[in-house]
Amino acid sequence: MQRAAALVRLGCCPRTPGPWGRSQSSAAAEASAVLKVRPERSRRERILTLESMNPQVKAVEYAVRGPIVLKAGEIELELQRGIKKPFTEVIRANIGDAQAMGQQPITFLRQVMALCTYPNLLDSPSFPEDAKKRARRILQACGGNSLGSYSASQGVNCIREDVAAYITRRDGGVPADPDNIYLTTGASDGISTILKILVSGGGKSRTGVMIPIPQYPLYSAVISELDAIQVNYYLDEENCWALNVNELRRAVQEAKDHCDPKVLCIINPGNPTGQVQSRKCIEDVIHFAWEEKLFLLADEVYQDNVYSPDCKFHSFKKVLYEMGPEYSSNVELASFHSTSKGYMGECGYRGGYMEVINLHPEIKGQLVKLLSVRLCPPVSGQAAMDIVVNPPVPGEESFELFHREKESVLGNLAKKAKLTEDLFNQVPGIHCNPLQGAMYAFPRIFIPSKAVEAAQAHKMAPDMFYCMKLLEETGICVVPGSGFGQREGTYHFRMTILPPVEKLKTVLQKVKDFHIKFLEKYA
């Protein structure tokens, strides 16, 4: 083949005798004949296709970054190209990304991170001594005194010690062991890792994972990826999205017919629903888990985000210990926290931790083995987590500024939570429960039957149709409730309350105007 191709190339030259006594043009003719005799090879089929790919990955859905977000990106590109729209910008209210919405970073956190990232700044008089002290401690625990080195798979030791000390302070003296702390790439990494080690069996013995509906789509996505069985329990919308243990009993009994319910996931404060669970509710849930022999997962990333004066955050770990040794020595619990939410909003650092208690010693070894496969979480994210759990304290140089910034962020979120609830409840056909915590509203919306028919004609869920129209007409990107799960016949959307107050007012007014026109159009 190579010889024939070479001969063809030679055919471009003047007619001169070739090496075998023939003209180069006749050699080219011969080469062409050789090529014609050989059949053309068809393009080889791809090894990886939709039919051949992992079906569990294909089953994964993640509504927070789903089709409506892709459409928002397309609209942004059209605006950049000068295509006229009834709005001038896309407002991405679909995700809890605080700093993307204009929230300013906490000064102390960024000071320590700057010092850790560029240690030459440790000699600068521009940085406070308490920030330098923390940066030196973190760096001394890193290989080569550098954030650029790998850490132990479980995380930097001194940071795990600081996390344990934080948990002990938070829980009023309930002890925490650094050996039970695992630093993670955001809370999501910890949740998916624990579920990975929990899922087993086949057929009716396949692991069932109980999740709240509405839920954060990470859970359904990981369950699909692991080919586990999703077991839904419904939060009580008529009672401010409360968790009812009788509903847990219904769900677990029905699930036992087709799977082995082994895991119970709780999100407190709730995402997308914003409810904050009472201590009594947590006690009931722990008793239920003990009774049914369920492994508890407590997603507590919004633990700083409690706005209602009648509500207080109670950690599952604290309540578990205070219920006595019968529970505290037996109920297996993994709880999760993150740098991404709270008052910090440091989503991009991907810092987080999980505390896992009452784990069988042999399983602890298996967990560390599984974590070692991904080497370690980002060390910069670990450092950011350390600053969250080890902030300035009274008497330190940075305390006043830190405290002022923290309270300002949380105070503004509380005002925006109330503003959102009040304004939504003024709109005919929209009902919004109190936003007790977290950073989202999850209002229930009335969708007329003609709009439902129009959605079906477009092969869309009715609330997806509604949210897509909202995006196309106002530039506001929210996530349909069907992406989180909801009771049959009800419709919702999730919207973050993170935009600055004036922009949030504009968003809420646009939603109101759109909703009224939508009802009129499809009446």
Short mmCIF file of C-alpha atoms in Angstrom, two decimals:
data_model
loop_
_atom_site.label_atom_id
_atom_site.label_comp_id
_atom_site.label_asym_id
_atom_site.label_seq_id
_atom_site.Cartn_x
_atom_site.Cartn_y
_atom_site.Cartn_z
CA MET A 1 0.00 0.00 0.00
CA GLN A 2 2.79 2.38 0.92
CA ARG A 3 4.59 1.54 -2.34
CA ALA A 4 1.44 2.21 -4.36
CA ALA A 5 0.88 5.54 -2.66
CA ALA A 6 4.49 6.49 -3.34
CA LEU A 7 4.06 5.61 -6.97
CA VAL A 8 0.99 7.83 -7.21
CA ARG A 9 2.98 10.70 -5.79
CA LEU A 10 5.74 10.02 -8.34
CA GLY A 11 3.12 10.31 -11.09
CA CYS A 12 3.01 14.06 -10.59
CA CYS A 13 6.57 14.38 -11.93
CA PRO A 14 7.69 14.67 -15.61
CA ARG A 15 7.99 11.45 -17.58
CA THR A 16 11.45 10.11 -16.83
CA PRO A 17 12.65 6.53 -16.72
CA GLY A 18 11.94 4.93 -13.34
CA PRO A 19 14.23 2.58 -11.39
CA TRP A 20 12.82 -0.45 -13.28
CA GLY A 21 13.18 1.08 -16.76
CA ARG A 22 9.59 2.37 -17.01
CA SER A 23 8.34 5.92 -17.08
CA GLN A 24 7.07 7.31 -13.80
CA SER A 25 3.67 7.99 -15.40
CA SER A 26 3.21 4.28 -16.21
CA ALA A 27 4.25 3.40 -12.66
CA ALA A 28 1.58 5.78 -11.37
CA ALA A 29 -1.02 4.11 -13.59
CA GLU A 30 -0.03 0.74 -12.16
CA ALA A 31 -0.32 2.05 -8.61
CA SER A 32 -3.79 3.40 -9.34
CA ALA A 33 -4.86 0.04 -10.66
CA VAL A 34 -3.59 -1.64 -7.49
CA LEU A 35 -5.58 0.77 -5.33
CA LYS A 36 -8.76 0.17 -7.37
CA VAL A 37 -8.51 -3.58 -6.93
CA ARG A 38 -8.53 -3.22 -3.11
CA PRO A 39 -12.04 -2.63 -1.71
CA GLU A 40 -12.60 0.58 0.23
CA ARG A 41 -12.73 -0.01 3.93
CA SER A 42 -15.86 1.33 5.62
CA ARG A 43 -15.39 3.45 8.73
CA ARG A 44 -15.13 1.24 11.79
CA GLU A 45 -18.05 1.41 14.21
CA ARG A 46 -17.44 3.20 17.48
CA ILE A 47 -16.74 0.97 20.45
CA LEU A 48 -18.58 3.32 22.80
CA THR A 49 -22.15 4.14 21.77
CA LEU A 50 -25.40 4.85 23.60
CA GLU A 51 -26.25 1.18 23.17
CA SER A 52 -22.91 -0.13 24.45
CA MET A 53 -22.24 2.39 27.25
CA ASN A 54 -22.77 1.66 30.94
CA PRO A 55 -26.59 1.68 31.30
CA GLN A 56 -26.34 2.91 34.89
CA VAL A 57 -24.53 6.06 33.73
CA LYS A 58 -27.16 6.59 31.04
CA ALA A 59 -29.86 6.38 33.72
CA VAL A 60 -28.27 9.18 35.75
CA GLU A 61 -30.15 12.49 35.78
CA TYR A 62 -29.11 15.68 37.56
CA ALA A 63 -31.79 18.32 37.20
CA VAL A 64 -29.80 21.15 38.78
CA ARG A 65 -27.59 21.15 35.67
CA GLY A 66 -30.09 19.55 33.31
CA PRO A 67 -31.78 20.57 30.02
CA ILE A 68 -33.03 23.92 31.28
CA VAL A 69 -29.52 24.96 32.27
CA LEU A 70 -28.20 23.96 28.84
CA LYS A 71 -30.94 26.13 27.30
CA ALA A 72 -29.89 29.02 29.54
CA GLY A 73 -26.34 28.69 28.19
CA GLU A 74 -27.64 28.81 24.60
CA ILE A 75 -29.62 31.96 25.36
CA GLU A 76 -26.55 33.60 26.92
CA LEU A 77 -24.58 32.94 23.73
CA GLU A 78 -27.40 34.43 21.65
CA LEU A 79 -27.40 37.57 23.80
CA GLN A 80 -23.63 37.85 23.32
CA ARG A 81 -24.14 37.67 19.55
CA GLY A 82 -26.58 40.57 19.76
CA ILE A 83 -29.79 38.59 19.23
CA LYS A 84 -32.64 40.59 20.76
CA LYS A 85 -34.56 39.11 23.68
CA PRO A 86 -37.21 40.55 26.03
CA PHE A 87 -34.42 40.71 28.66
CA THR A 88 -30.74 41.67 28.76
CA GLU A 89 -29.28 38.88 30.93
CA VAL A 90 -29.89 35.34 32.10
CA ILE A 91 -30.28 35.14 35.87
CA ARG A 92 -29.11 31.70 36.99
CA ALA A 93 -31.29 31.08 40.02
CA ASN A 94 -31.00 27.32 39.50
CA ILE A 95 -28.05 26.55 41.78
CA GLY A 96 -26.77 27.50 45.23
CA ASP A 97 -23.59 29.18 44.00
CA ALA A 98 -23.34 32.15 46.37
CA GLN A 99 -20.31 33.94 44.96
CA ALA A 100 -21.55 33.60 41.38
CA MET A 101 -24.58 35.56 42.62
CA GLY A 102 -22.41 38.35 44.02
CA GLN A 103 -21.78 37.26 47.62
CA GLN A 104 -18.34 38.49 48.72
CA PRO A 105 -15.84 35.98 50.14
CA ILE A 106 -15.09 35.99 53.86
CA THR A 107 -11.88 38.01 54.21
CA PHE A 108 -10.19 35.78 56.79
CA LEU A 109 -10.75 32.63 54.76
CA ARG A 110 -9.22 34.17 51.66
CA GLN A 111 -6.29 35.60 53.66
CA VAL A 112 -5.35 32.17 55.01
CA MET A 113 -5.82 30.60 51.59
CA ALA A 114 -3.58 33.25 50.01
CA LEU A 115 -0.88 32.58 52.60
CA CYS A 116 -1.12 28.82 52.10
CA THR A 117 -1.00 29.16 48.33
CA TYR A 118 1.92 31.64 48.25
CA PRO A 119 3.88 31.23 51.49
CA ASN A 120 6.20 34.17 50.69
CA LEU A 121 3.29 36.34 51.86
CA LEU A 122 3.91 35.08 55.40
CA ASP A 123 6.54 37.84 55.65
CA SER A 124 4.08 40.52 54.56
CA PRO A 125 2.81 42.99 57.19
CA SER A 126 -0.49 43.18 55.23
CA PHE A 127 -1.76 39.92 56.76
CA PRO A 128 -2.94 39.50 60.36
CA GLU A 129 -1.00 37.25 62.70
CA ASP A 130 -3.95 34.92 63.41
CA ALA A 131 -4.22 34.21 59.68
CA LYS A 132 -0.47 33.55 59.47
CA LYS A 133 -0.63 31.22 62.48
CA ARG A 134 -3.30 29.06 60.81
CA ALA A 135 -1.51 29.05 57.47
CA ARG A 136 1.77 27.93 59.07
CA ARG A 137 0.01 25.12 60.92
CA ILE A 138 -1.64 23.86 57.74
CA LEU A 139 1.56 24.10 55.69
CA GLN A 140 3.67 22.34 58.32
CA ALA A 141 1.28 19.38 58.09
CA CYS A 142 1.65 19.20 54.28
CA GLY A 143 4.41 17.30 52.51
CA GLY A 144 7.20 19.72 51.62
CA ASN A 145 5.24 22.47 53.41
CA SER A 146 3.18 22.85 50.24
CA LEU A 147 -0.49 22.64 49.27
CA GLY A 148 0.75 21.14 46.03
CA SER A 149 1.66 17.84 47.67
CA TYR A 150 -0.61 14.84 48.14
CA SER A 151 -2.08 14.32 51.58
CA ALA A 152 -3.08 11.11 53.33
CA SER A 153 -6.18 9.63 51.67
CA GLN A 154 -8.27 10.40 54.75
CA GLY A 155 -7.03 13.99 54.72
CA VAL A 156 -4.39 16.16 56.41
CA ASN A 157 -4.14 15.02 60.04
CA CYS A 158 -4.20 18.45 61.71
CA ILE A 159 -7.27 19.44 59.67
CA ARG A 160 -9.09 16.30 60.77
CA GLU A 161 -8.18 17.22 64.35
CA ASP A 162 -9.66 20.70 63.83
CA VAL A 163 -12.84 19.21 62.36
CA ALA A 164 -13.20 16.92 65.39
CA ALA A 165 -12.69 19.88 67.75
CA TYR A 166 -15.32 21.88 65.83
CA ILE A 167 -17.88 19.07 66.07
CA THR A 168 -17.23 18.78 69.82
CA ARG A 169 -17.78 22.53 70.30
CA ARG A 170 -20.86 22.55 68.07
CA ASP A 171 -22.41 19.62 69.92
CA GLY A 172 -21.82 20.98 73.41
CA GLY A 173 -19.01 18.64 74.40
CA VAL A 174 -20.09 15.43 72.68
CA PRO A 175 -16.72 13.88 71.78
CA ALA A 176 -15.53 13.50 68.20
CA ASP A 177 -12.60 11.30 67.16
CA PRO A 178 -10.32 12.59 64.36
CA ASP A 179 -9.99 8.97 63.23
CA ASN A 180 -13.71 9.04 62.32
CA ILE A 181 -13.25 12.16 60.16
CA TYR A 182 -12.73 11.82 56.40
CA LEU A 183 -12.01 14.95 54.36
CA THR A 184 -13.83 14.93 51.04
CA THR A 185 -14.17 16.76 47.74
CA GLY A 186 -17.26 18.66 48.84
CA ALA A 187 -20.04 16.81 50.67
CA SER A 188 -21.13 15.13 47.40
CA ASP A 189 -17.94 13.05 47.27
CA GLY A 190 -18.51 11.74 50.79
CA ILE A 191 -22.15 10.88 50.13
CA SER A 192 -21.39 8.97 46.92
CA THR A 193 -18.44 7.17 48.58
CA ILE A 194 -20.51 5.94 51.52
CA LEU A 195 -23.33 4.83 49.24
CA LYS A 196 -20.83 2.99 47.06
CA ILE A 197 -19.65 0.93 50.02
CA LEU A 198 -23.22 0.31 51.25
CA VAL A 199 -24.82 -1.01 48.06
CA SER A 200 -24.80 -4.76 47.50
CA GLY A 201 -26.96 -7.78 46.67
CA GLY A 202 -29.18 -8.62 43.74
CA GLY A 203 -32.87 -9.08 43.01
CA LYS A 204 -34.99 -8.70 46.14
CA SER A 205 -31.84 -8.46 48.25
CA ARG A 206 -30.52 -5.40 46.33
CA THR A 207 -29.86 -2.47 48.66
CA GLY A 208 -32.71 0.00 49.00
CA VAL A 209 -31.83 3.61 49.76
CA MET A 210 -34.54 5.74 51.37
CA ILE A 211 -34.53 9.37 50.22
CA PRO A 212 -36.87 12.28 50.89
CA ILE A 213 -39.17 13.53 48.16
CA PRO A 214 -38.51 16.29 47.22
CA GLN A 215 -34.79 15.43 47.31
CA TYR A 216 -31.47 16.84 46.19
CA PRO A 217 -30.87 15.10 42.82
CA LEU A 218 -27.39 13.95 43.83
CA TYR A 219 -29.07 11.10 45.71
CA SER A 220 -31.17 9.75 42.85
CA ALA A 221 -28.20 10.19 40.50
CA VAL A 222 -25.83 8.14 42.67
CA ILE A 223 -28.51 5.51 43.30
CA SER A 224 -28.95 5.14 39.51
CA GLU A 225 -25.21 4.98 38.94
CA LEU A 226 -24.82 2.23 41.55
CA ASP A 227 -27.93 0.38 40.31
CA ALA A 228 -29.37 0.50 43.82
CA ILE A 229 -33.11 0.74 44.55
CA GLN A 230 -34.55 4.18 45.26
CA VAL A 231 -37.10 4.13 48.09
CA ASN A 232 -39.11 7.36 48.26
CA TYR A 233 -40.58 8.81 51.41
CA TYR A 234 -42.64 11.98 51.04
CA LEU A 235 -42.21 15.11 53.13
CA ASP A 236 -45.46 16.69 54.33
CA GLU A 237 -45.97 19.85 52.26
CA GLU A 238 -49.14 20.77 54.18
CA ASN A 239 -47.09 20.78 57.39
CA CYS A 240 -44.14 22.90 56.22
CA TRP A 241 -42.39 19.91 54.61
CA ALA A 242 -42.13 18.07 57.93
CA LEU A 243 -40.75 14.54 58.10
CA ASN A 244 -43.34 12.10 59.44
CA VAL A 245 -42.11 8.80 60.87
CA ASN A 246 -45.36 7.08 59.85
CA GLU A 247 -44.46 7.93 56.25
CA LEU A 248 -41.04 6.33 56.80
CA ARG A 249 -42.77 3.18 58.07
CA ARG A 250 -45.04 3.07 55.02
CA ALA A 251 -42.09 3.48 52.66
CA VAL A 252 -39.90 0.84 54.30
CA GLN A 253 -42.69 -1.76 54.53
CA GLU A 254 -43.62 -1.36 50.86
CA ALA A 255 -39.94 -1.48 49.83
CA LYS A 256 -39.32 -4.79 51.59
CA ASP A 257 -41.38 -6.52 48.88
CA HIS A 258 -38.78 -5.78 46.22
CA CYS A 259 -35.48 -4.81 47.89
CA ASP A 260 -33.49 -4.74 51.13
CA PRO A 261 -33.90 -1.22 52.66
CA LYS A 262 -30.56 -0.56 54.30
CA VAL A 263 -29.94 3.20 54.14
CA LEU A 264 -31.94 6.22 55.29
CA CYS A 265 -30.91 9.64 53.92
CA ILE A 266 -31.91 12.84 55.72
CA ILE A 267 -31.28 16.40 54.49
CA ASN A 268 -31.42 18.89 57.37
CA PRO A 269 -31.95 21.79 56.78
CA GLY A 270 -33.81 20.62 53.70
CA ASN A 271 -32.84 21.04 50.07
CA PRO A 272 -34.92 22.04 48.12
CA THR A 273 -37.60 22.50 50.77
CA GLY A 274 -35.82 24.56 53.44
CA GLN A 275 -37.43 22.90 56.48
CA VAL A 276 -35.45 22.59 59.73
CA GLN A 277 -36.15 19.45 61.70
CA SER A 278 -37.12 19.63 65.35
CA ARG A 279 -35.21 17.72 67.98
CA LYS A 280 -38.25 15.48 68.56
CA CYS A 281 -38.36 14.62 64.84
CA ILE A 282 -34.66 13.71 64.86
CA GLU A 283 -35.15 11.49 67.91
CA ASP A 284 -38.03 9.72 66.14
CA VAL A 285 -35.92 9.20 63.02
CA ILE A 286 -32.99 7.79 65.02
CA HIS A 287 -35.32 5.43 66.88
CA PHE A 288 -36.81 4.32 63.56
CA ALA A 289 -33.32 3.69 62.11
CA TRP A 290 -32.36 1.69 65.21
CA GLU A 291 -35.61 -0.29 65.02
CA GLU A 292 -35.32 -1.06 61.28
CA LYS A 293 -31.51 -1.53 61.32
CA LEU A 294 -30.86 1.28 58.85
CA PHE A 295 -27.58 3.09 58.19
CA LEU A 296 -28.23 6.83 58.64
CA LEU A 297 -26.84 9.48 56.27
CA ALA A 298 -27.29 13.03 57.63
CA ASP A 299 -26.67 15.72 55.00
CA GLU A 300 -26.05 18.79 57.18
CA VAL A 301 -24.34 21.18 54.76
CA TYR A 302 -26.85 23.95 55.55
CA GLN A 303 -26.33 23.77 59.31
CA ASP A 304 -25.41 27.49 59.50
CA ASN A 305 -28.41 28.48 57.35
CA VAL A 306 -31.28 28.64 59.84
CA TYR A 307 -33.46 31.76 59.58
CA SER A 308 -36.73 31.12 61.41
CA PRO A 309 -36.57 32.33 65.03
CA ASP A 310 -38.64 29.29 66.04
CA CYS A 311 -36.11 26.83 64.60
CA LYS A 312 -32.71 25.60 65.70
CA PHE A 313 -30.23 23.26 64.06
CA HIS A 314 -29.69 20.00 65.95
CA SER A 315 -27.03 17.66 64.62
CA PHE A 316 -27.94 13.99 64.32
CA LYS A 317 -24.65 13.13 66.06
CA LYS A 318 -25.53 15.21 69.15
CA VAL A 319 -29.08 13.89 69.45
CA LEU A 320 -27.87 10.32 68.91
CA TYR A 321 -25.41 10.58 71.81
CA GLU A 322 -27.93 12.24 74.09
CA MET A 323 -30.41 9.39 73.50
CA GLY A 324 -28.12 7.07 75.45
CA PRO A 325 -25.67 4.21 74.79
CA GLU A 326 -28.31 1.84 73.40
CA TYR A 327 -28.51 4.17 70.40
CA SER A 328 -25.13 5.94 70.43
CA SER A 329 -23.18 2.67 70.45
CA ASN A 330 -25.24 0.92 67.78
CA VAL A 331 -26.74 3.26 65.18
CA GLU A 332 -24.34 3.70 62.26
CA LEU A 333 -24.26 7.33 61.16
CA ALA A 334 -22.40 9.30 58.50
CA SER A 335 -22.87 13.07 58.62
CA PHE A 336 -21.64 15.58 56.06
CA HIS A 337 -20.57 19.22 55.89
CA SER A 338 -19.05 21.44 53.21
CA THR A 339 -17.35 24.77 52.47
CA SER A 340 -19.89 25.45 49.71
CA LYS A 341 -22.91 26.62 51.70
CA GLY A 342 -23.44 28.32 55.08
CA TYR A 343 -22.02 31.84 55.16
CA MET A 344 -18.86 30.83 53.26
CA GLY A 345 -20.18 30.06 49.79
CA GLU A 346 -16.81 28.65 48.73
CA CYS A 347 -18.23 26.18 46.18
CA GLY A 348 -15.19 26.14 43.91
CA TYR A 349 -12.73 24.96 46.56
CA ARG A 350 -14.65 21.67 46.81
CA GLY A 351 -13.91 21.27 50.50
CA GLY A 352 -15.90 19.00 52.79
CA TYR A 353 -15.83 16.33 55.44
CA MET A 354 -17.80 13.37 56.69
CA GLU A 355 -17.85 11.95 60.20
CA VAL A 356 -18.66 8.23 60.28
CA ILE A 357 -19.43 6.62 63.63
CA ASN A 358 -20.09 3.06 64.79
CA LEU A 359 -18.46 1.69 61.65
CA HIS A 360 -17.26 -1.90 61.85
CA PRO A 361 -13.40 -1.87 62.14
CA GLU A 362 -13.01 -4.07 59.06
CA ILE A 363 -15.32 -1.79 57.06
CA LYS A 364 -13.26 1.23 58.15
CA GLY A 365 -10.27 -0.41 56.43
CA GLN A 366 -12.34 -0.99 53.30
CA LEU A 367 -13.47 2.64 53.32
CA VAL A 368 -9.90 3.93 53.57
CA LYS A 369 -8.94 1.58 50.72
CA LEU A 370 -11.75 2.95 48.56
CA LEU A 371 -10.72 6.53 49.34
CA SER A 372 -7.08 5.77 48.52
CA VAL A 373 -8.05 4.96 44.91
CA ARG A 374 -8.65 8.68 44.32
CA LEU A 375 -5.42 9.45 46.26
CA CYS A 376 -6.74 12.41 48.28
CA PRO A 377 -9.22 15.28 48.11
CA PRO A 378 -7.81 18.63 46.85
CA VAL A 379 -5.50 19.90 49.57
CA SER A 380 -6.61 23.49 48.91
CA GLY A 381 -10.18 22.39 49.62
CA GLN A 382 -9.01 20.70 52.81
CA ALA A 383 -7.35 23.96 53.87
CA ALA A 384 -10.56 25.91 53.16
CA MET A 385 -12.50 23.41 55.29
CA ASP A 386 -10.00 23.95 58.10
CA ILE A 387 -10.69 27.69 58.15
CA VAL A 388 -14.44 27.03 58.32
CA VAL A 389 -14.05 24.80 61.38
CA ASN A 390 -11.26 26.87 62.96
CA PRO A 391 -12.35 30.52 62.50
CA PRO A 392 -11.11 33.52 64.50
CA VAL A 393 -12.25 33.55 68.14
CA PRO A 394 -12.91 36.48 70.49
CA GLY A 395 -9.65 38.19 71.39
CA GLU A 396 -7.98 37.43 68.07
CA GLU A 397 -7.10 40.21 65.68
CA SER A 398 -9.46 39.12 62.89
CA PHE A 399 -12.47 38.21 65.02
CA GLU A 400 -14.48 41.43 64.74
CA LEU A 401 -14.27 41.63 60.94
CA PHE A 402 -14.97 37.91 60.57
CA HIS A 403 -17.98 38.06 62.89
CA ARG A 404 -19.36 41.13 61.13
CA GLU A 405 -19.04 39.56 57.67
CA LYS A 406 -20.55 36.25 58.79
CA GLU A 407 -23.55 37.87 60.48
CA SER A 408 -24.06 40.18 57.49
CA VAL A 409 -24.28 37.23 55.07
CA LEU A 410 -26.62 35.20 57.29
CA GLY A 411 -28.72 38.26 58.18
CA ASN A 412 -29.18 39.11 54.49
CA LEU A 413 -30.16 35.54 53.69
CA ALA A 414 -32.76 35.60 56.47
CA LYS A 415 -34.26 38.83 55.06
CA LYS A 416 -34.30 37.38 51.54
CA ALA A 417 -35.94 34.17 52.78
CA LYS A 418 -38.81 36.16 54.31
CA LEU A 419 -39.05 38.50 51.31
CA THR A 420 -39.29 35.53 48.91
CA GLU A 421 -41.94 33.76 50.98
CA ASP A 422 -44.06 36.92 51.34
CA LEU A 423 -43.90 37.97 47.67
CA PHE A 424 -44.60 34.49 46.30
CA ASN A 425 -47.64 34.15 48.54
CA GLN A 426 -49.08 37.37 47.06
CA VAL A 427 -49.25 35.78 43.60
CA PRO A 428 -52.49 33.96 42.64
CA GLY A 429 -51.70 30.31 41.91
CA ILE A 430 -48.42 30.22 43.85
CA HIS A 431 -48.00 28.98 47.41
CA CYS A 432 -44.68 29.04 49.26
CA ASN A 433 -44.05 27.43 52.66
CA PRO A 434 -41.88 29.34 55.15
CA LEU A 435 -38.19 29.19 54.26
CA GLN A 436 -36.90 28.07 57.64
CA GLY A 437 -33.37 27.39 56.41
CA ALA A 438 -31.01 26.49 53.52
CA MET A 439 -31.00 28.89 50.54
CA TYR A 440 -33.92 28.00 48.27
CA ALA A 441 -37.63 28.52 47.80
CA PHE A 442 -39.68 25.57 46.53
CA PRO A 443 -43.07 27.12 45.77
CA ARG A 444 -46.04 25.10 44.58
CA ILE A 445 -47.46 26.42 41.32
CA PHE A 446 -50.86 25.92 39.74
CA ILE A 447 -50.61 24.83 36.11
CA PRO A 448 -53.90 24.92 34.12
CA SER A 449 -55.02 21.81 32.25
CA LYS A 450 -54.48 23.49 28.85
CA ALA A 451 -50.85 24.13 29.83
CA VAL A 452 -50.51 20.48 30.87
CA GLU A 453 -51.80 19.47 27.41
CA ALA A 454 -49.37 21.86 25.74
CA ALA A 455 -46.52 20.36 27.78
CA GLN A 456 -47.53 16.85 26.72
CA ALA A 457 -47.54 17.96 23.08
CA HIS A 458 -43.92 19.12 23.58
CA LYS A 459 -43.10 15.85 25.39
CA MET A 460 -42.24 17.76 28.56
CA ALA A 461 -43.26 17.49 32.19
CA PRO A 462 -45.72 20.33 32.92
CA ASP A 463 -43.37 22.09 35.34
CA MET A 464 -40.47 21.75 32.88
CA PHE A 465 -42.69 23.39 30.25
CA TYR A 466 -43.50 26.18 32.72
CA CYS A 467 -39.84 26.74 33.66
CA MET A 468 -38.72 26.69 30.03
CA LYS A 469 -41.30 29.36 29.16
CA LEU A 470 -40.19 31.39 32.19
CA LEU A 471 -36.59 31.21 30.96
CA GLU A 472 -37.43 32.10 27.35
CA GLU A 473 -39.64 35.06 28.30
CA THR A 474 -37.82 36.52 31.33
CA GLY A 475 -34.27 35.12 31.30
CA ILE A 476 -34.79 33.58 34.76
CA CYS A 477 -33.41 30.07 35.11
CA VAL A 478 -35.03 27.90 37.82
CA VAL A 479 -35.29 24.12 38.18
CA PRO A 480 -38.62 22.31 37.77
CA GLY A 481 -39.88 20.39 40.77
CA SER A 482 -40.03 17.18 38.74
CA GLY A 483 -36.23 17.15 38.91
CA PHE A 484 -36.42 16.83 42.71
CA GLY A 485 -39.50 14.63 42.94
CA GLN A 486 -42.98 15.68 44.05
CA ARG A 487 -46.36 14.12 44.75
CA GLU A 488 -48.33 13.15 41.66
CA GLY A 489 -50.46 16.04 40.38
CA THR A 490 -48.46 18.77 42.14
CA TYR A 491 -46.00 21.13 40.46
CA HIS A 492 -43.14 23.21 41.89
CA PHE A 493 -39.88 24.86 41.01
CA ARG A 494 -36.72 25.49 43.00
CA MET A 495 -35.22 28.97 43.04
CA THR A 496 -32.22 30.16 44.99
CA ILE A 497 -32.58 33.23 47.25
CA LEU A 498 -28.92 34.18 46.74
CA PRO A 499 -29.18 37.20 44.38
CA PRO A 500 -28.66 40.64 45.99
CA VAL A 501 -31.87 42.05 47.49
CA GLU A 502 -32.67 44.47 44.66
CA LYS A 503 -32.03 41.86 41.98
CA LEU A 504 -34.07 39.33 43.96
CA LYS A 505 -36.98 41.76 44.06
CA THR A 506 -36.71 42.13 40.29
CA VAL A 507 -36.65 38.34 39.85
CA LEU A 508 -39.70 37.87 42.07
CA GLN A 509 -41.63 40.60 40.23
CA LYS A 510 -40.78 39.04 36.86
CA VAL A 511 -41.93 35.63 38.08
CA LYS A 512 -45.17 37.19 39.33
CA ASP A 513 -45.85 38.96 36.02
CA PHE A 514 -44.99 35.84 34.03
CA HIS A 515 -47.18 33.58 36.17
CA ILE A 516 -50.23 35.84 35.82
CA LYS A 517 -49.80 35.97 32.01
CA PHE A 518 -49.24 32.19 31.92
CA LEU A 519 -52.51 31.58 33.76
CA GLU A 520 -54.37 33.95 31.42
CA LYS A 521 -52.86 32.34 28.30
CA TYR A 522 -53.79 28.79 29.31
CA ALA A 523 -57.04 29.52 31.17
#
